[in-house]
Each structure stands twice: as structure tokens, then as C-alpha cells.
Amino acid sequence: MKFAALCLAATQAAQAAFTWNSARFGGGGGFVPGIVFHPTAPGIAYARTDIGGVYRLNSDDSWTPITDSLADTQGWHNWGADALAVDPQKPDVVYFAAGLYTNSWDPSPGAIFKSTDRGATWTSAPLKFKVGGNMPGRGMGERLAVDPSNSNIVYFGARSGNGLWKSSDAGKSFAKVDSFTAVGTYIPVPGDTTGYNSDIIGLSFVAFDSTSALVNGATSRIFVGTADNTTASVYVSEDAGKTWSAVPGQPKRFFPHKCKLSPEEGALYLSYADGAGPYDGTSGAVWRYDLKSKTWTDITPVSGSDLTFGFGGLALDAKKPGTIVVATLNSWWPDAQIYRSVDSGKTWSVLWKWGNYPEMIYYYGISTPKAPWIRKDFLDVDSKWLGWMIESFEIDPHDSDHFLYGTGLTVYGGHDLTKWDSIHNITIQSLADGIEETAVLEVASAPGGSELLAAVGDVSGYTFAKDSDLGTSPKNVWDGPKFTSTGGVDYAGNSPSKVVRVGNDAGAKMVALSTDGGISWAIHGGADTTNNGGSVAYSADGDIILWSTASGGVVRSQNEGAFAAVAALGPASVIAADRRNNSYFYAGSAGSFLVSADGGKTFAKSGTLTGATAIRDISAHPAAGGKLYVSTDAGIFYSEDFGKSFAALAGNLKNTYQVALGRGSGTGWNLYAFGTGSNGARLYGSADGGSSWTDIQGGAQGFGSIEGARLAGSGNVANKVYVGTNGRGVFHGVGALVGGGGGPSTSSSQQATKSATSSSSSKSVTSSSSVSTSSSTLISTTKTSSAPPPVQTAGPYERCGGSGWTGPTACASGYICKLWNEFYAQCVPK
Ligand SMILES: *[C@@H]1O[C@H](CO)[C@@H](O)[C@H](O)[C@H]1NC(C)=O
Ligand SMILES: *[C@@H]1O[C@H](CO)[C@@H](O)[C@H](O)[C@H]1NC(C)=O
Ligand SMILES: *[C@@H]1O[C@H](CO)[C@@H](O)[C@H](O)[C@H]1NC(C)=O
């Protein structure tokens, strides 16, 4: 937030920043690859996510997001957190490695961010290479570690063959450790042309031996793990990082995921899997390494034909040396397994076992009061209760009962872990409240109808019926039918309780209708299995659906009849319905604007958008038929004659993305848009029909890339707006916007009132603070870029389907897509 604060100061004059909060989904909604407790200071813990930033734990089990300021449109990849470290000597210090992809989807190098106030503000040190917070192997680690005896020393194990990096100035800068030559050569799918699965996984962990002697004030013994199962995967330095060698006698074949030190025992514990994770793993091991005798002991809890998974999360009870918990990385059926040993791994007990098959005996109870939808739409419909993708299982170093673990969906945990040893029965809850890490694919707010309709990737979607519901986790996701991912949602302007949504699963019926504002749903009577994905527009009276599919062009259905192609519109057309006149639909197709006056049957080219080559969004006025706003690469155009003629807005933003209308003060309607204005590329609001624009995003709130962010003005609450992000759920903002009644401004004499207040160069302001030089360097080297394109082919063990999956459904050669259950299909060898 360091640079955000600078930005704020420089641009204050044009800001009327709204107050931003998350719509509470309450259960995470995505993969939590890493959780880190502070080893010496009670009550401090962080969770890192792959696309939704970093969170700090509160004493009431909730989490506070601490990286919202970092992912503005320039630094959009900063919500990818590939590693996290605390400073054992300084409870307020936390570091994380930021960046999303090491392939072309992320054009910019990564950075190591540092906070000295538990995430309230940040500085950063740029790296010369990319960081892969959403890449394979992101649950290994932690790859980032601070010397427990020297706060100046921080190590980072890089991907892509970049080796080991070290900071000797407490994270201000990092330099390569040339004496460490291993790079972690494993590549999951060498031939993957997207680069996603064909990059070198790299180093997997850095672990200091705090019991070793100091050399010049630095911990002498350091272990580094690599993703390499052909030479060696665990290296050690005995001279504080000067020289390194492979640890003798170490296990082969698998990749180390976690390495934890038990200081009292003088031992390391390591979990291994035969894949880099997070989706894979068909075998693995758990090993104990005795630091004194330098001997390895295989303590894998299962063997033989029972060993069908790798191991991920591994926890040591700091207060009870010899007590260990280890989790399966992925045991897709019937469920994950978690093992506990109180004798240093000699014997293990389980969290469930088979009774009289298929009966399962559970040594735990599980509930999800903080996120009721997890119970209803995941646990009650699936045998996988403990979860999947368990790369992090942690026991609070100050409380043997307190545990947390991350899964592909949420964070689970509880407060009675030692009951495992007494009555062999523990209580598990979803404990991800405050973590919001969903990819939001569409948002809508219906005047007179549901306040927020959020179409979401991986967890279907949510309805918040009223404004007062925004702080309450929904009882269910969009179900009956549940699409894993919902791409589009729209309401009928004259009949707002009618809602339509379209889902992304290939091969199933992907249109659902609601007549109660998105509370309950039914499959559309005319839906077939040929189409999926894309966006949807509902006619004003709610009898006609226009669907711009991702699978093949635009289709139309009336009165729940069969869908038929709309020949005039090309693939990926931008579509919208007039909110008042049931006959009108609008579309942007191949750079042209088209209008239908016959309920979407035929479209004809209409009004000209001077200077525009790309139509990005169309927003029809919620209250007035024939009035609409069209967002383009040349800014926003306005029509009040059903799209026959257009004028550019008087005080136009440049290069705009989504545009939306929402209730303003009084009877007026505000305009909201993502685009480039006087404060740079961000979210603006206008209360005078687009004559003047105010930066309502403010310096402390990022939305990731504005190109992909979704936008809806509230249909019911004055001066409220919704932003759907690619990774941080839905934000709602409320504030004061002043101006006219939202009427059109077609007169060129109306000038923007704010244009002279500031320049967009404020992001490159440098500061005199000791570390901000690197921070500003980072910013100036980070370029705005479009959101990553989808992967075309899923690699070995990658996900390839399951209800509503939006990613690739084809597998790399030699693999077939196997549906494990309704929710998850995986590429497995043919
Ligand atoms: C290394 O791991 C890969 C992926 O599991 C596997 O295909 C390969 O056989 C392993 N190599 C060795 C030498 O164990
Ligand atoms: C453990 O407790 C849960 C919840 O109270 C219960 O459902 C389960 O049956 C118990 N397990 C055993 C083996 O008693
Ligand atoms: C909708 O537009 C059509 C065609 O221009 C017109 O005939 C009709 O009266 C309009 N309906 C409403 C309700 O305004």
C-alpha cells in the first residue's frame, strides 16, 4: 500500500473514493495453497491464495484481506501469491512472492513484497524473472523463508530454472546464490505449447535449521528442496549458504512438497508426491531425516495398493515434539485422508476408515456454519468431505488444538485437534470467512429485484436478494441445476424477478431460469447440450433469451423454445437487451454495432461509433427504453433512439471496458465505467450522464485487471456499485457522487470538470523511503496486459472437466479425461 498511498496523495483532487467491501461468500471459494503461522508470536497467521491475494487471521477465526491495494490494473498479477514467509524474530513482518504465471499469460516479472505492519502497508523488491502464483507446484513450499536468527537474510527458491535467490538487506533486494546450482528440472508436460505445464517447476522449499550454529550471525544449516526426481531433491548448506550439497541417502522418485523442522527432536519431516500438485499425485511418501545421525526413515502411513496418492500438507505440533499430521495431496475417491502420529511417525491413526463397505466410519464431525452453501452444495452431494488439493495443513504453534488446512475449495480447521488422541474424534469447520478468492464472471443488480446476482467460476454463483444480505454467506450456490461455473446472468427489465443464467460445462444443458429473482431455478425447457459458456441477455419482458455462447456463435430462444442460431451475429458478440422494450436487442459484432427490433430474430447495422474499432460492453438504461451506453476502445457512446445514432460522452474516458448504470441520488442514475481518465486506468463514476467523471476506486482498492473486471450499478441502492473480479470475489462500493440526474449529455459544450486535476503519471512517483525505489521500479516495469487466455489442452493430471468447468476439456496426448465425480474430471494416462 506504500505506492497506493503515494498515488492517493498525488491524485486526491479527482477522487471521491467509494468505501469498498466484499460481498460475503464466506467460504473462500478457491484453492488455498499455503497457510503460515508465526512460530514465536501467538495469534499471527496468514493464508496465501493462488489468484486472490493474501489474508491475515483474526482471533475470531475470520480473515482480513491485506493485499487489496496491490492488484490495480498495472499490478494485476499481484494477487497471485506463490510463497509466504514471516520473520521469526519480528512478529509484524511478512513477505510474499507475487506473480501469476511464468508463461506468456503474465508479461511481467514478479516481486517480493514486504510488510512491517502485518500487511497494512507494503514495499516490494522487483525480481528479474516471473513468479507463478497460479502455476503447477504452487502448493509446494514455502519457497520463501527468513533466517530465524537474522532478519536481514531472506531466501527465495525460484521457478523456471532461475535457482535460489537471497536477500541480505531484509528484502530490499535479492541476488542470485551462484553456489546453488540445482534448479529443480521437473517439467510436468514438456510439450505443452501454452507454456503453462512446460515450465521448470523449480525449487520447492527453503527450511532453516534453527538448532544449528551461527556463522557470522547467520544460521549455518539451510535445506532447500527442488522438484527433481532424477538427481536429488534435498540440498543442504552447513556454512550459511556458501556451499551446498545433496543430502546423502535421500529418497528418490518423488518430489518434496513440505519440509518442517522439529527442533526438539532434531529432525526434519518431509512429504512427497509423484507430481508437483496441486491436482495430481498417484503415489508418494513421508520421510523423517535425523539431523544428528544424518539418517533417513521412511514413515509413509500407507503402503502397497492402498498408496494411491501423494502427500501434501504436513504439520508438526510445536508443543508436542513427535506429533505429526500429514494429508493426502489428492485422494479423489472417496475422500482425502488425514493421518496423525504421536510417535514421530512410527504409528499412525486415520480420520476415517471403511466400515462394512460402502459404510465409512468418521472420526470427525464437519460443519460449515460460516458458509452454509459448502454443506448444501458440496458436502451433501459428494463423498469428499475433507477436501482435495490439501497442500497446507498447519497446527498453531501456540495451541495444539488449533489447526487450519487449505483445500481446493476453502479452509477447514478447528479447535479440538488433541481430541484425536483422547476420544479419536475431532470437530472440523469451514474457516475461510473473509477469504474471497473466486473468479467472478458476471454481476447484475435488478431494479426492483435481487440486489446482487453474481455468476462465479467453480462455485456456480450466488444471489443476494437484498442489500442487507451482502454481509451474510448465502445458504446455497446457484443449484438445481448447479453449473460448476456460470458465465452469464441477466434479468428481465420489466419483470425483474425473471432471471436467466448460462453455464460453462460442455455436454450438458447450460441455461437455467428463475422466476423468483434467482432464489430457485429450473433448466430452460429449450436447452440442449450443444452450447455452453459466454454471456446472456434477457428481453425486457423475460420471454426471449439471446445467448452469445463460447461454443459457437449467438443463439436465440423464445418462450422456452429450442435455441436457433442468429445468423447476423458472429462469435463472441457483445449483447444486451433493451430494459423496457421487449422487441429490442443490441449487439457489438466484429467491431460493428447492430440492433434488432424484432426480438432478436434479425439484426441490422445501426448507429456509428466514430473512431471505435472494438465494442467491449453495452449497457441499456434500466429505466428508459431506447437509451443505451456502448463502451469501446474509443470511450463511451450514448444513444437515446434505440441505437440509431450515437454521440460520444462529453467528458469522455478513454479506452473503456465495462460500463454500467446504477441508482444515483434522487431519481437520477449514475454511470460507472472502467477506463482511462484523469487518474489513469481505473474505475470512474459519473452522476451527470458522463460529462464529468470521478475516480471512485481510490488508491487503496485494486480490482485486478480492469479489462476483465465485471461491473453493475445497484438497481436499488443509491450510489452503490458492484465489481466482480478475477480472483477476489465481488466488491461493493458506496460513496457520494454529485452531479446531474443521469440524463444524456450529447452537447459538446459540456466539458469534463475534473480533467485538469491530475495526471496518470502518478503511479511512477518515487519516494524517499529506503525500499520504495524498488517498489517504483516494479511499477514502471509492470505493464497492463490482457487477462490470460484459456489453456486449450489440459496436461497430465490437470483438471479437464466436471460440472461447469471453464477450462480445457481435451487432454494432452496419451491422456484421457476421466470424470471422477460430478465436479471433477482429470487427465489420466490412457
Ligand atoms: C519422476 O516423476 C515423473 C512424474 O511422476 C515420473 O514420470 C518419472 O518416472 C519419475 N522419474 C524417476 C526417475 O522416478
Ligand atoms: C465423531 O463425531 C461425529 C460428530 O459428532 C459423529 O458424527 C461421528 O459418528 C463420530 N465418530 C465416531 C466413530 O463415533
Ligand atoms: C417497442 O418498440 C416497438 C418498435 O419500435 C414499438 O412499436 C413499441 O411500441 C415499443 N413498445 C414499447 C412498450 O415502448
Tab-separated table of N, CA and C in Angstrom, residues 103-222:
chain	number	residue	atom	x	y	z
A	103	ASN	N	4.495	-18.210	-17.831
A	103	ASN	CA	4.425	-18.244	-19.300
A	103	ASN	C	3.926	-16.896	-19.806
A	104	SER	N	3.506	-16.869	-21.069
A	104	SER	CA	3.186	-15.582	-21.693
A	104	SER	C	1.924	-14.926	-21.134
A	105	TRP	N	1.131	-15.663	-20.364
A	105	TRP	CA	-0.105	-15.070	-19.863
A	105	TRP	C	0.160	-13.908	-18.915
A	106	ASP	N	1.327	-13.910	-18.323
A	106	ASP	CA	1.709	-12.827	-17.414
A	106	ASP	C	2.984	-12.219	-17.979
A	107	PRO	N	2.906	-11.018	-18.508
A	107	PRO	CA	4.064	-10.462	-19.207
A	107	PRO	C	5.164	-9.938	-18.283
A	108	SER	N	4.874	-9.820	-17.002
A	108	SER	CA	5.787	-9.061	-16.141
A	108	SER	C	6.533	-9.930	-15.153
A	109	PRO	N	7.744	-9.509	-14.793
A	109	PRO	CA	8.468	-10.195	-13.727
A	109	PRO	C	7.733	-10.058	-12.393
A	110	GLY	N	8.052	-10.939	-11.483
A	110	GLY	CA	7.411	-10.903	-10.176
A	110	GLY	C	8.153	-10.004	-9.206
A	111	ALA	N	7.751	-10.073	-7.950
A	111	ALA	CA	8.374	-9.246	-6.923
A	111	ALA	C	8.195	-9.933	-5.578
A	112	ILE	N	9.056	-9.573	-4.646
A	112	ILE	CA	8.854	-9.990	-3.262
A	112	ILE	C	8.326	-8.777	-2.495
A	113	PHE	N	7.098	-8.909	-2.037
A	113	PHE	CA	6.506	-7.827	-1.253
A	113	PHE	C	6.827	-8.043	0.226
A	114	LYS	N	6.992	-6.943	0.930
A	114	LYS	CA	7.288	-6.997	2.361
A	114	LYS	C	6.410	-6.003	3.115
A	115	SER	N	5.898	-6.435	4.236
A	115	SER	CA	5.171	-5.535	5.123
A	115	SER	C	5.811	-5.595	6.503
A	116	THR	N	5.909	-4.474	7.155
A	116	THR	CA	6.412	-4.449	8.531
A	116	THR	C	5.286	-4.144	9.516
A	117	ASP	N	4.039	-4.171	9.009
A	117	ASP	CA	2.888	-3.917	9.884
A	117	ASP	C	1.768	-4.916	9.602
A	118	ARG	N	2.177	-6.171	9.428
A	118	ARG	CA	1.247	-7.292	9.245
A	118	ARG	C	0.322	-7.097	8.054
A	119	GLY	N	0.812	-6.416	7.041
A	119	GLY	CA	0.046	-6.336	5.804
A	119	GLY	C	-0.761	-5.072	5.626
A	120	ALA	N	-0.620	-4.123	6.537
A	120	ALA	CA	-1.348	-2.859	6.360
A	120	ALA	C	-0.731	-2.056	5.220
A	121	THR	N	0.593	-2.043	5.138
A	121	THR	CA	1.276	-1.356	4.038
A	121	THR	C	2.387	-2.257	3.513
A	122	TRP	N	2.789	-2.023	2.275
A	122	TRP	CA	3.766	-2.903	1.624
A	122	TRP	C	4.823	-2.109	0.872
A	123	THR	N	5.992	-2.704	0.801
A	123	THR	CA	7.007	-2.262	-0.156
A	123	THR	C	7.383	-3.499	-0.962
A	124	SER	N	8.128	-3.310	-2.020
A	124	SER	CA	8.455	-4.506	-2.796
A	124	SER	C	9.831	-4.418	-3.417
A	125	ALA	N	10.408	-5.581	-3.601
A	125	ALA	CA	11.679	-5.699	-4.311
A	125	ALA	C	11.403	-6.420	-5.618
A	126	PRO	N	11.772	-5.806	-6.731
A	126	PRO	CA	11.496	-6.448	-8.012
A	126	PRO	C	12.388	-7.668	-8.211
A	127	LEU	N	11.885	-8.657	-8.906
A	127	LEU	CA	12.697	-9.795	-9.317
A	127	LEU	C	12.943	-9.672	-10.821
A	128	LYS	N	13.958	-10.402	-11.276
A	128	LYS	CA	14.279	-10.311	-12.702
A	128	LYS	C	13.512	-11.346	-13.510
A	129	PHE	N	12.698	-12.131	-12.829
A	129	PHE	CA	12.017	-13.247	-13.503
A	129	PHE	C	10.580	-13.314	-12.993
A	130	LYS	N	9.813	-14.176	-13.652
A	130	LYS	CA	8.392	-14.261	-13.290
A	130	LYS	C	8.174	-15.194	-12.107
A	131	VAL	N	7.052	-14.955	-11.423
A	131	VAL	CA	6.645	-15.765	-10.274
A	131	VAL	C	5.296	-16.399	-10.629
A	132	GLY	N	5.121	-17.660	-10.260
A	132	GLY	CA	3.947	-18.399	-10.725
A	132	GLY	C	2.930	-18.743	-9.656
A	133	GLY	N	2.272	-17.758	-9.109
A	133	GLY	CA	1.296	-17.998	-8.049
A	133	GLY	C	0.138	-18.896	-8.440
A	134	ASN	N	-0.135	-18.992	-9.754
A	134	ASN	CA	-1.217	-19.878	-10.201
A	134	ASN	C	-0.679	-20.957	-11.133
A	135	MET	N	0.569	-21.332	-10.919
A	135	MET	CA	1.207	-22.351	-11.765
A	135	MET	C	1.221	-23.706	-11.052
A	136	PRO	N	1.488	-24.784	-11.809
A	136	PRO	CA	1.667	-26.089	-11.155
A	136	PRO	C	2.744	-26.002	-10.075
A	137	GLY	N	2.548	-26.727	-8.996
A	137	GLY	CA	3.545	-26.736	-7.927
A	137	GLY	C	3.392	-25.599	-6.937
A	138	ARG	N	2.295	-24.845	-7.054
A	138	ARG	CA	2.147	-23.665	-6.194
A	138	ARG	C	1.852	-24.003	-4.746
A	139	GLY	N	1.514	-25.256	-4.488
A	139	GLY	CA	1.289	-25.635	-3.094
A	139	GLY	C	2.527	-26.177	-2.413
A	140	MET	N	3.624	-26.360	-3.168
A	140	MET	CA	4.869	-26.776	-2.522
A	140	MET	C	5.375	-25.611	-1.667
A	141	GLY	N	6.236	-25.944	-0.731
A	141	GLY	CA	6.836	-24.808	-0.039
A	141	GLY	C	6.792	-24.880	1.474
A	142	GLU	N	7.113	-23.781	2.094
A	142	GLU	CA	7.223	-22.482	1.431
A	142	GLU	C	8.619	-22.286	0.800
A	143	ARG	N	8.590	-21.669	-0.380
A	143	ARG	CA	9.816	-21.378	-1.118
A	143	ARG	C	10.517	-20.123	-0.612
A	144	LEU	N	9.880	-19.462	0.329
A	144	LEU	CA	10.390	-18.191	0.835
A	144	LEU	C	10.588	-18.370	2.338
A	145	ALA	N	11.749	-17.974	2.853
A	145	ALA	CA	11.992	-18.152	4.293
A	145	ALA	C	12.968	-17.096	4.805
A	146	VAL	N	12.730	-16.667	6.026
A	146	VAL	CA	13.592	-15.691	6.688
A	146	VAL	C	14.459	-16.439	7.706
A	147	ASP	N	15.727	-16.122	7.721
A	147	ASP	CA	16.642	-16.732	8.693
A	147	ASP	C	16.114	-16.476	10.113
A	148	PRO	N	15.903	-17.525	10.896
A	148	PRO	CA	15.324	-17.330	12.237
A	148	PRO	C	16.238	-16.554	13.178
A	149	SER	N	17.510	-16.440	12.817
A	149	SER	CA	18.442	-15.712	13.684
A	149	SER	C	18.929	-14.411	13.073
A	150	ASN	N	18.467	-14.119	11.864
A	150	ASN	CA	18.974	-12.920	11.200
A	150	ASN	C	17.912	-12.371	10.248
A	151	SER	N	17.288	-11.290	10.676
A	151	SER	CA	16.172	-10.737	9.898
A	151	SER	C	16.596	-10.181	8.549
A	152	ASN	N	17.883	-9.979	8.383
A	152	ASN	CA	18.324	-9.445	7.093
A	152	ASN	C	18.351	-10.501	5.994
A	153	ILE	N	18.349	-11.768	6.390
A	153	ILE	CA	18.554	-12.828	5.407
A	153	ILE	C	17.237	-13.487	5.026
A	154	VAL	N	16.923	-13.404	3.742
A	154	VAL	CA	15.697	-13.995	3.205
A	154	VAL	C	16.069	-14.779	1.956
A	155	TYR	N	15.612	-16.017	1.870
A	155	TYR	CA	15.856	-16.819	0.667
A	155	TYR	C	14.562	-17.024	-0.097
A	156	PHE	N	14.696	-17.071	-1.424
A	156	PHE	CA	13.555	-17.378	-2.285
A	156	PHE	C	13.969	-18.399	-3.329
A	157	GLY	N	13.259	-19.508	-3.369
A	157	GLY	CA	13.508	-20.554	-4.358
A	157	GLY	C	12.643	-20.321	-5.584
A	158	ALA	N	13.273	-20.052	-6.719
A	158	ALA	CA	12.543	-19.616	-7.907
A	158	ALA	C	12.132	-20.783	-8.799
A	159	ARG	N	11.247	-20.493	-9.704
A	159	ARG	CA	10.828	-21.411	-10.762
A	159	ARG	C	11.673	-21.193	-12.023
A	160	SER	N	11.299	-21.941	-13.066
A	160	SER	CA	11.763	-21.676	-14.435
A	160	SER	C	13.267	-21.811	-14.617
A	161	GLY	N	13.939	-22.495	-13.708
A	161	GLY	CA	15.383	-22.652	-13.845
A	161	GLY	C	16.172	-21.505	-13.267
A	162	ASN	N	15.488	-20.616	-12.536
A	162	ASN	CA	16.175	-19.428	-12.010
A	162	ASN	C	16.870	-19.641	-10.672
A	163	GLY	N	16.751	-20.815	-10.114
A	163	GLY	CA	17.551	-21.159	-8.945
A	163	GLY	C	17.183	-20.457	-7.660
A	164	LEU	N	18.199	-20.298	-6.821
A	164	LEU	CA	17.999	-19.785	-5.461
A	164	LEU	C	18.428	-18.321	-5.375
A	165	TRP	N	17.613	-17.516	-4.705
A	165	TRP	CA	17.887	-16.087	-4.560
A	165	TRP	C	17.914	-15.728	-3.090
A	166	LYS	N	18.752	-14.738	-2.777
A	166	LYS	CA	18.956	-14.371	-1.383
A	166	LYS	C	18.934	-12.858	-1.223
A	167	SER	N	18.273	-12.430	-0.174
A	167	SER	CA	18.363	-11.028	0.213
A	167	SER	C	19.222	-10.947	1.469
A	168	SER	N	20.139	-10.012	1.490
A	168	SER	CA	20.950	-9.785	2.687
A	168	SER	C	20.607	-8.460	3.329
A	169	ASP	N	19.570	-7.806	2.795
A	169	ASP	CA	19.183	-6.493	3.321
A	169	ASP	C	17.700	-6.469	3.683
A	170	ALA	N	17.258	-7.578	4.272
A	170	ALA	CA	15.879	-7.665	4.777
A	170	ALA	C	14.841	-7.413	3.686
A	171	GLY	N	15.113	-7.965	2.508
A	171	GLY	CA	14.100	-7.946	1.468
A	171	GLY	C	14.091	-6.736	0.571
A	172	LYS	N	15.076	-5.863	0.727
A	172	LYS	CA	15.123	-4.702	-0.171
A	172	LYS	C	15.538	-5.112	-1.568
A	173	SER	N	16.462	-6.058	-1.638
A	173	SER	CA	16.910	-6.537	-2.945
A	173	SER	C	17.281	-8.006	-2.820
A	174	PHE	N	17.244	-8.700	-3.937
A	174	PHE	CA	17.583	-10.118	-3.963
A	174	PHE	C	18.677	-10.361	-5.006
A	175	ALA	N	19.607	-11.226	-4.655
A	175	ALA	CA	20.687	-11.577	-5.589
A	175	ALA	C	20.749	-13.091	-5.717
A	176	LYS	N	21.192	-13.547	-6.863
A	176	LYS	CA	21.253	-14.990	-7.107
A	176	LYS	C	22.335	-15.627	-6.233
A	177	VAL	N	22.031	-16.811	-5.705
A	177	VAL	CA	23.024	-17.590	-4.964
A	177	VAL	C	23.721	-18.485	-5.992
A	178	ASP	N	24.860	-18.033	-6.477
A	178	ASP	CA	25.506	-18.746	-7.583
A	178	ASP	C	26.009	-20.129	-7.180
A	179	SER	N	26.298	-20.279	-5.882
A	179	SER	CA	26.829	-21.575	-5.457
A	179	SER	C	25.747	-22.646	-5.409
A	180	PHE	N	24.508	-22.251	-5.492
A	180	PHE	CA	23.423	-23.239	-5.528
A	180	PHE	C	23.064	-23.466	-6.996
A	181	THR	N	23.444	-24.632	-7.496
A	181	THR	CA	23.328	-24.817	-8.952
A	181	THR	C	22.121	-25.660	-9.373
A	182	ALA	N	21.494	-26.355	-8.437
A	182	ALA	CA	20.312	-27.140	-8.809
A	182	ALA	C	19.169	-26.180	-9.148
A	183	VAL	N	18.358	-26.556	-10.123
A	183	VAL	CA	17.258	-25.656	-10.494
A	183	VAL	C	15.889	-26.310	-10.399
A	184	GLY	N	15.836	-27.594	-10.031
A	184	GLY	CA	14.522	-28.252	-9.954
A	184	GLY	C	13.955	-28.482	-11.333
A	185	THR	N	14.574	-29.411	-12.056
A	185	THR	CA	14.365	-29.531	-13.503
A	185	THR	C	13.020	-30.106	-13.933
A	186	TYR	N	12.224	-30.613	-13.015
A	186	TYR	CA	10.999	-31.316	-13.423
A	186	TYR	C	10.061	-30.413	-14.213
A	187	ILE	N	9.579	-30.950	-15.336
A	187	ILE	CA	8.600	-30.265	-16.189
A	187	ILE	C	7.401	-31.182	-16.320
A	188	PRO	N	6.232	-30.775	-15.880
A	188	PRO	CA	5.084	-31.686	-15.916
A	188	PRO	C	4.737	-32.192	-17.324
A	189	VAL	N	4.637	-31.279	-18.302
A	189	VAL	CA	4.282	-31.676	-19.673
A	189	VAL	C	5.193	-30.940	-20.653
A	190	PRO	N	6.316	-31.579	-21.010
A	190	PRO	CA	7.305	-30.864	-21.826
A	190	PRO	C	6.737	-30.259	-23.102
A	191	GLY	N	5.739	-30.888	-23.695
A	191	GLY	CA	5.262	-30.394	-24.987
A	191	GLY	C	4.145	-29.363	-24.913
A	192	ASP	N	3.789	-28.908	-23.753
A	192	ASP	CA	2.640	-28.004	-23.647
A	192	ASP	C	2.947	-26.658	-24.305
A	193	THR	N	2.304	-26.407	-25.433
A	193	THR	CA	2.637	-25.205	-26.196
A	193	THR	C	2.162	-23.922	-25.514
A	194	THR	N	1.259	-24.029	-24.554
A	194	THR	CA	0.844	-22.804	-23.855
A	194	THR	C	1.932	-22.327	-22.894
A	195	GLY	N	2.852	-23.236	-22.586
A	195	GLY	CA	3.881	-22.875	-21.621
A	195	GLY	C	3.465	-23.073	-20.176
A	196	TYR	N	2.197	-23.404	-19.974
A	196	TYR	CA	1.711	-23.497	-18.590
A	196	TYR	C	2.266	-24.719	-17.870
A	197	ASN	N	2.238	-25.852	-18.577
A	197	ASN	CA	2.737	-27.077	-17.951
A	197	ASN	C	4.141	-27.443	-18.415
A	198	SER	N	4.731	-26.604	-19.237
A	198	SER	CA	6.036	-26.954	-19.795
A	198	SER	C	7.168	-26.144	-19.166
A	199	ASP	N	6.864	-25.466	-18.095
A	199	ASP	CA	7.930	-24.724	-17.431
A	199	ASP	C	8.553	-25.586	-16.332
A	200	ILE	N	9.795	-25.258	-16.015
A	200	ILE	CA	10.505	-25.935	-14.924
A	200	ILE	C	9.858	-25.541	-13.591
A	201	ILE	N	9.472	-26.549	-12.813
A	201	ILE	CA	8.798	-26.265	-11.540
A	201	ILE	C	9.726	-25.534	-10.565
A	202	GLY	N	10.972	-25.934	-10.577
A	202	GLY	CA	11.949	-25.171	-9.799
A	202	GLY	C	12.118	-25.642	-8.373
A	203	LEU	N	12.410	-24.697	-7.511
A	203	LEU	CA	12.705	-25.010	-6.113
A	203	LEU	C	11.406	-25.109	-5.323
A	204	SER	N	11.378	-26.046	-4.383
A	204	SER	CA	10.099	-26.274	-3.716
A	204	SER	C	10.041	-25.770	-2.281
A	205	PHE	N	11.169	-25.699	-1.595
A	205	PHE	CA	11.110	-25.141	-0.238
A	205	PHE	C	12.487	-24.650	0.203
A	206	VAL	N	12.460	-23.776	1.194
A	206	VAL	CA	13.676	-23.364	1.899
A	206	VAL	C	13.386	-23.543	3.385
A	207	ALA	N	14.236	-24.277	4.096
A	207	ALA	CA	13.996	-24.521	5.527
A	207	ALA	C	15.303	-24.342	6.305
A	208	PHE	N	15.270	-23.455	7.274
A	208	PHE	CA	16.442	-23.234	8.123
A	208	PHE	C	16.433	-24.231	9.278
A	209	ASP	N	17.617	-24.662	9.673
A	209	ASP	CA	17.743	-25.458	10.898
A	209	ASP	C	18.100	-24.501	12.029
A	210	SER	N	17.087	-24.120	12.794
A	210	SER	CA	17.301	-23.117	13.843
A	210	SER	C	18.152	-23.663	14.985
A	211	THR	N	18.413	-24.965	14.989
A	211	THR	CA	19.249	-25.539	16.042
A	211	THR	C	20.728	-25.524	15.664
A	212	SER	N	21.013	-25.145	14.438
A	212	SER	CA	22.423	-25.161	14.020
A	212	SER	C	23.148	-23.909	14.504
A	213	ALA	N	24.462	-23.963	14.452
A	213	ALA	CA	25.284	-22.844	14.930
A	213	ALA	C	25.144	-21.637	14.001
A	214	LEU	N	25.537	-20.488	14.511
A	214	LEU	CA	25.547	-19.291	13.669
A	214	LEU	C	26.927	-19.104	13.054
A	215	VAL	N	26.946	-18.644	11.813
A	215	VAL	CA	28.195	-18.268	11.152
A	215	VAL	C	28.052	-16.804	10.769
A	216	ASN	N	28.862	-15.963	11.350
A	216	ASN	CA	28.749	-14.523	11.123
A	216	ASN	C	27.319	-14.020	11.303
A	217	GLY	N	26.671	-14.527	12.313
A	217	GLY	CA	25.325	-14.062	12.614
A	217	GLY	C	24.236	-14.675	11.758
A	218	ALA	N	24.588	-15.643	10.934
A	218	ALA	CA	23.580	-16.281	10.078
A	218	ALA	C	23.452	-17.752	10.438
A	219	THR	N	22.240	-18.276	10.318
A	219	THR	CA	22.016	-19.699	10.578
A	219	THR	C	22.853	-20.521	9.599
A	220	SER	N	23.609	-21.461	10.130
A	220	SER	CA	24.571	-22.147	9.250
A	220	SER	C	23.924	-23.235	8.406
A	221	ARG	N	22.930	-23.934	8.966
A	221	ARG	CA	22.406	-25.078	8.199
A	221	ARG	C	21.059	-24.716	7.565
A	222	ILE	N	21.031	-24.849	6.249
A	222	ILE	CA	19.834	-24.486	5.478
A	222	ILE	C	19.533	-25.630	4.512
